Coordinates of C-alpha atoms in Angstrom, one line a residue:
M1 CA 0.0 0.0 0.0
A2 CA 1.5 3.3 -1.1
S3 CA 1.9 6.1 1.5
S4 CA -0.2 8.9 -0.2
S5 CA -2.4 9.4 -3.2
S6 CA -1.2 11.3 -6.3
S7 CA -4.7 11.9 -7.8
G8 CA -4.8 15.6 -6.6
L9 CA -8.4 15.3 -5.4
T10 CA -9.6 17.2 -2.4
F11 CA -11.8 15.3 0.0
K12 CA -14.3 17.0 2.4
L13 CA -15.9 14.7 5.0
H14 CA -19.0 15.6 6.9
P15 CA -19.5 14.5 10.6
L16 CA -22.8 12.8 9.7
V17 CA -20.8 10.1 7.9
I18 CA -18.6 9.4 11.0
V19 CA -21.6 9.3 13.3
N20 CA -23.4 6.9 10.9
I21 CA -20.5 4.5 10.8
S22 CA -19.9 4.6 14.5
D23 CA -23.6 4.0 15.2
H24 CA -23.7 1.1 12.7
Y25 CA -20.7 -0.6 14.4
T26 CA -22.1 0.0 17.9
R27 CA -25.4 -1.6 17.0
V28 CA -23.8 -4.7 15.3
K29 CA -21.4 -5.2 18.2
S30 CA -24.1 -4.9 20.8
Q31 CA -26.3 -7.4 19.0
L32 CA -23.4 -9.9 18.9
N33 CA -22.8 -9.8 22.6
L34 CA -25.0 -12.7 23.9
P35 CA -26.3 -12.7 27.5
P36 CA -24.1 -14.7 30.0
S37 CA -26.9 -17.3 30.5
L38 CA -27.0 -18.1 26.8
T39 CA -23.2 -18.3 26.7
S40 CA -23.0 -20.6 29.7
T41 CA -25.7 -22.9 28.2
S42 CA -24.0 -23.2 24.9
S43 CA -20.7 -23.9 26.4
A44 CA -22.2 -26.6 28.7
A45 CA -23.8 -28.3 25.7
T46 CA -20.5 -28.6 23.9
S47 CA -18.7 -31.9 24.2
N48 CA -15.3 -32.3 25.8
N49 CA -13.8 -33.6 22.6
N50 CA -14.4 -30.2 20.8
N51 CA -12.9 -28.0 23.4
N52 CA -10.2 -26.7 21.1
N53 CA -12.7 -25.9 18.4
S54 CA -15.0 -24.2 20.9
N55 CA -12.2 -22.1 22.2
G56 CA -11.4 -21.0 18.6
G57 CA -15.1 -20.1 18.2
E58 CA -15.0 -18.0 21.3
N59 CA -12.0 -16.2 20.0
N60 CA -13.8 -15.5 16.8
Q61 CA -16.8 -14.1 18.7
Q62 CA -14.5 -11.9 20.7
K63 CA -13.0 -10.5 17.5
P64 CA -14.4 -7.1 16.7
P65 CA -17.1 -7.3 13.9
R66 CA -16.7 -5.4 10.7
V67 CA -19.5 -3.4 9.1
Y68 CA -20.0 -2.3 5.5
G69 CA -21.9 0.4 3.8
C70 CA -21.8 3.0 1.0
V71 CA -20.9 6.7 1.2
I72 CA -22.7 9.2 -0.9
G73 CA -22.1 12.8 -1.9
V74 CA -21.1 15.1 -4.8
Q75 CA -18.0 15.8 -6.8
R76 CA -17.4 19.3 -8.2
G77 CA -14.3 19.3 -10.3
R78 CA -11.4 18.1 -8.2
T79 CA -13.3 18.5 -4.9
V80 CA -15.2 15.4 -3.5
E81 CA -17.6 16.1 -0.7
I82 CA -19.0 13.2 1.3
F83 CA -22.3 14.1 2.9
N84 CA -24.0 10.9 4.0
S85 CA -23.9 7.1 4.1
F86 CA -26.1 4.0 4.3
E87 CA -25.6 0.4 5.3
L88 CA -25.1 -2.6 3.1
I89 CA -25.7 -6.3 3.4
Y90 CA -22.4 -8.1 2.8
D91 CA -21.1 -11.5 3.8
P92 CA -17.3 -11.5 4.1
S93 CA -17.0 -15.3 4.3
T94 CA -18.7 -15.8 0.9
R95 CA -17.8 -12.3 -0.4
S96 CA -21.4 -11.9 -1.6
L97 CA -23.0 -8.4 -1.8
D98 CA -26.8 -8.0 -1.7
R99 CA -27.2 -6.1 -5.0
S100 CA -30.9 -5.7 -4.8
F101 CA -30.7 -4.1 -1.4
L102 CA -28.0 -1.7 -2.7
E103 CA -30.0 -0.7 -5.8
K104 CA -33.1 -0.2 -3.6
K105 CA -31.2 2.1 -1.2
Q106 CA -29.6 4.0 -4.0
E107 CA -33.0 4.5 -5.7
L108 CA -34.5 5.8 -2.4
Y109 CA -31.7 8.3 -1.8
K110 CA -31.9 9.5 -5.4
K111 CA -35.5 10.5 -4.8
V112 CA -34.6 12.6 -1.7
F113 CA -31.1 13.8 -2.8
P114 CA -31.1 13.7 -6.7
H115 CA -27.6 15.3 -6.8
F116 CA -26.0 12.7 -4.6
Y117 CA -24.4 9.6 -6.0
V118 CA -22.4 6.7 -4.6
L119 CA -18.8 7.8 -4.1
G120 CA -17.5 4.6 -2.5
W121 CA -17.9 2.5 0.6
Y122 CA -16.9 2.3 4.3
S123 CA -15.9 -0.3 6.8
T124 CA -14.3 -0.6 10.2
G125 CA -10.9 -1.9 11.2
S126 CA -7.4 -0.8 12.2
D127 CA -6.0 -0.9 8.6
A128 CA -7.0 -1.8 5.1
Q129 CA -6.9 -5.6 4.4
E130 CA -6.3 -7.5 1.2
S131 CA -9.8 -8.9 1.3
D132 CA -11.1 -5.3 1.1
M133 CA -10.1 -5.2 -2.5
H134 CA -12.8 -7.7 -3.4
F135 CA -15.5 -5.5 -2.0
H136 CA -13.8 -2.5 -3.6
K137 CA -13.9 -4.1 -7.1
A138 CA -17.5 -5.1 -6.6
L139 CA -18.5 -1.4 -6.6
M140 CA -16.6 -0.4 -9.7
D141 CA -19.6 -1.0 -11.9
I142 CA -21.3 1.9 -9.9
N143 CA -18.3 4.2 -9.6
E144 CA -15.2 3.4 -11.7
S145 CA -12.9 4.9 -9.0
P146 CA -14.6 4.4 -5.6
L147 CA -13.1 5.7 -2.4
Y148 CA -12.8 3.7 0.8
V149 CA -13.5 5.3 4.2
L150 CA -12.1 3.3 7.1
L151 CA -13.1 3.9 10.7
N152 CA -10.9 2.5 13.5
P153 CA -13.3 1.7 16.4
A154 CA -10.4 1.0 18.9
I155 CA -10.1 3.6 21.6
N156 CA -6.7 5.2 21.8
P157 CA -6.5 8.0 24.4
A158 CA -3.2 9.1 23.2
Q159 CA -4.5 9.7 19.6
K160 CA -5.5 13.3 18.9
D161 CA -6.5 12.9 15.2
L162 CA -9.8 11.4 14.1
P163 CA -9.6 7.6 13.7
V164 CA -10.8 7.9 10.1
T165 CA -8.8 7.2 7.0
I166 CA -9.8 7.7 3.3
Y167 CA -8.2 5.5 0.7
E168 CA -8.2 5.7 -3.1
S169 CA -7.3 2.8 -5.4
E170 CA -4.4 3.2 -7.9
L171 CA -3.0 0.9 -10.5
H172 CA 0.7 0.1 -9.7
V173 CA 3.0 -2.3 -11.4
I174 CA 4.4 -4.8 -8.7
D175 CA 6.9 -7.4 -9.9
G176 CA 5.9 -6.8 -13.5
V177 CA 2.2 -7.3 -12.7
P178 CA -0.3 -4.4 -12.7
Q179 CA -2.3 -4.4 -9.4
L180 CA -4.8 -2.2 -7.7
I181 CA -3.6 -1.1 -4.3
F182 CA -5.0 1.3 -1.6
V183 CA -3.3 4.6 -1.1
R184 CA -4.0 7.1 1.7
S185 CA -5.7 10.5 0.9
S186 CA -5.8 13.5 3.0
Y187 CA -9.2 15.1 3.9
T188 CA -10.8 17.9 5.8
I189 CA -13.9 18.0 8.0
E190 CA -16.6 20.1 6.4
T191 CA -19.7 21.1 8.5
V192 CA -22.8 23.2 8.2
E193 CA -24.5 25.0 11.1
A194 CA -27.1 22.2 11.7
E195 CA -24.3 19.6 11.8
R196 CA -22.2 21.7 14.2
I197 CA -25.1 22.1 16.7
S198 CA -26.1 18.4 16.5
V199 CA -22.6 17.0 16.8
D200 CA -21.8 19.4 19.7
H201 CA -25.0 18.3 21.5
V202 CA -24.2 14.6 21.0
A203 CA -20.6 15.0 22.0
H204 CA -21.4 16.7 25.3
L205 CA -24.4 14.6 26.3
K206 CA -24.1 12.9 29.6
P207 CA -25.7 9.6 30.8
S208 CA -29.3 9.6 31.8
G209 CA -29.9 11.3 35.1
G210 CA -27.2 13.9 34.5
S211 CA -27.4 17.3 33.1
A212 CA -26.9 17.8 29.3
A213 CA -24.8 21.0 29.6
T214 CA -23.5 21.8 26.1
Q215 CA -21.8 24.7 24.5
L216 CA -25.2 25.4 22.7
A217 CA -26.9 25.7 26.1
A218 CA -24.1 28.0 27.4
Q219 CA -24.4 30.1 24.2
L220 CA -28.2 30.4 24.7
T221 CA -27.7 31.3 28.3
G222 CA -25.3 34.0 27.3
I223 CA -27.8 35.5 24.8
H224 CA -30.5 35.4 27.5
S225 CA -28.3 37.3 29.9
A226 CA -27.4 39.9 27.3
I227 CA -31.1 40.5 26.5
K228 CA -31.9 40.7 30.2
M229 CA -29.1 43.3 30.6
L230 CA -30.3 45.3 27.6
N231 CA -33.8 45.4 29.0
S232 CA -32.5 46.7 32.4
R233 CA -30.5 49.4 30.7
I234 CA -33.5 50.5 28.6
R235 CA -35.5 50.7 31.8
V236 CA -32.9 53.0 33.3
V237 CA -33.0 55.3 30.3
H238 CA -36.8 55.3 30.4
Q239 CA -36.9 56.2 34.0
Y240 CA -34.3 59.0 33.5
L241 CA -36.3 60.5 30.7
V242 CA -39.5 60.3 32.7
G243 CA -37.8 62.0 35.6
M244 CA -36.4 64.7 33.3
Q245 CA -39.9 65.3 31.9
K246 CA -41.4 65.8 35.3
G247 CA -38.6 68.2 36.3
D248 CA -37.1 65.9 39.0
I249 CA -33.8 65.7 37.1
P250 CA -32.0 68.6 35.4
C251 CA -32.0 68.6 31.6
E252 CA -28.7 67.6 29.9
S253 CA -28.6 68.3 26.1
S254 CA -25.7 66.1 25.4
L255 CA -27.4 63.1 27.0
L256 CA -30.7 63.8 25.1
R257 CA -28.8 63.9 21.8
Q258 CA -27.3 60.4 22.6
V259 CA -30.8 59.1 23.4
S260 CA -32.2 60.6 20.3
S261 CA -29.5 59.1 18.1
L262 CA -30.3 55.7 19.7
L263 CA -34.0 56.0 19.1
R264 CA -33.5 56.9 15.4
R265 CA -32.2 53.4 14.8
L266 CA -35.4 51.8 16.0
P267 CA -37.7 52.6 13.0
A268 CA -35.4 50.7 10.7
I269 CA -36.5 47.5 12.5
E270 CA -40.2 48.4 12.0
S271 CA -40.1 48.0 8.3
E272 CA -42.7 46.0 6.4
K273 CA -40.2 43.4 5.4
F274 CA -39.1 42.9 9.0
Q275 CA -42.7 42.4 10.1
D276 CA -43.3 39.9 7.3
D277 CA -40.2 37.9 8.1
F278 CA -40.9 38.1 11.9
L279 CA -44.4 36.9 11.5
M280 CA -43.3 34.0 9.2
E281 CA -40.7 32.8 11.7
Y282 CA -43.2 33.2 14.5
N283 CA -45.9 31.2 12.7
D284 CA -43.4 28.5 11.7
T285 CA -42.4 28.2 15.4
L286 CA -46.0 27.9 16.5
L287 CA -46.7 25.2 13.8
I288 CA -43.7 23.2 14.9
T289 CA -44.8 23.5 18.6
Y290 CA -48.4 22.4 17.6
L291 CA -47.0 19.5 15.6
A292 CA -44.9 18.3 18.5
M293 CA -47.9 18.5 20.8
F294 CA -50.1 16.5 18.4
T295 CA -47.3 13.9 18.0
N296 CA -47.0 13.6 21.8
C297 CA -50.8 13.3 22.2
S298 CA -51.0 10.6 19.4
S299 CA -48.2 8.6 21.0
T300 CA -49.9 8.8 24.4
M301 CA -53.2 7.7 22.8
N302 CA -51.5 4.8 21.1
E303 CA -50.0 3.6 24.4
L304 CA -53.3 3.9 26.1
V305 CA -55.1 1.9 23.4
D306 CA -52.4 -0.8 23.5
K307 CA -52.8 -1.1 27.3
F308 CA -56.6 -1.1 27.0
N309 CA -56.5 -3.8 24.3
T310 CA -54.1 -5.9 26.4
A311 CA -56.3 -5.7 29.5
Y312 CA -59.5 -6.2 27.5
D313 CA -58.1 -9.2 25.6
R314 CA -57.3 -11.0 28.9
H315 CA -60.9 -10.3 30.0
S316 CA -62.4 -11.4 26.6
R317 CA -60.7 -14.8 26.9
R318 CA -62.8 -15.5 29.9
G319 CA -66.0 -13.7 28.8
G320 CA -65.9 -14.3 25.0
R321 CA -65.9 -10.7 24.0
T322 CA -63.9 -9.0 21.2
A323 CA -61.2 -6.4 21.6
F324 CA -62.0 -2.7 21.5
I325 CA -59.7 -1.8 18.6

């Protein structure tokens, strides 16, 4: 495997791809971890003559699983931007890829994101393996030069860089034989505002029962404090002007000129465009609030109906009645 790529492409990786791969790996790993009761039962049922084989099987179960999927995005000139990813069904033992599932996923994403197309694939592991080239070649009918995003799930506290590597495939002549090999490519993290807020919130979330104090919450608290301070200062100016109007405070022309200059800026905010934009944002916020309330009510009603049907079904078995819904 060569040290670096010579294609000259610039790769931009969005955090959503890293989150998707990490979530895919975590789900698969948690599903493979059997309860201790099942493990002890299966080990007791194994004969003593196959102890060596069973030990080898346990070692295979302890080996971290590998997950596979596709990465999608856009390419503008020499810049490749990876926006999203989706999972694939692949059997490494038989090297069989579920083509129908891949085509269905690709078709669904095309309906929502017509400008996105398959850029390559992803997997997990510490380094690229020789068997990865078989999967890589299987996607060349979709993309003639797919990229390979590799996430290392092993936790290394001393590592400061992201455990993500992007590989390209290049044709090199080795011992007189042309071969495709993986070469490393540099990349940068590209984010939009929504991704920054979401990733920051997820990164700073604490376990259930603890407070979810994030930088977003701190920023909103700072904005609230600033607005509160502004309100108090405006009240002070208002009280000063009222006192000056009543004659309790002597008139100061320089201070009145400053207040007048400040007030002249306010009518600019009262334009018709500002009112339309403000009302639109306000109505959208109310609609989202109502939608969340309706969703919550529907969920509560569904839970109530399920509980009622469960209780009524038990009663109907004795009385011969039918369920409510």
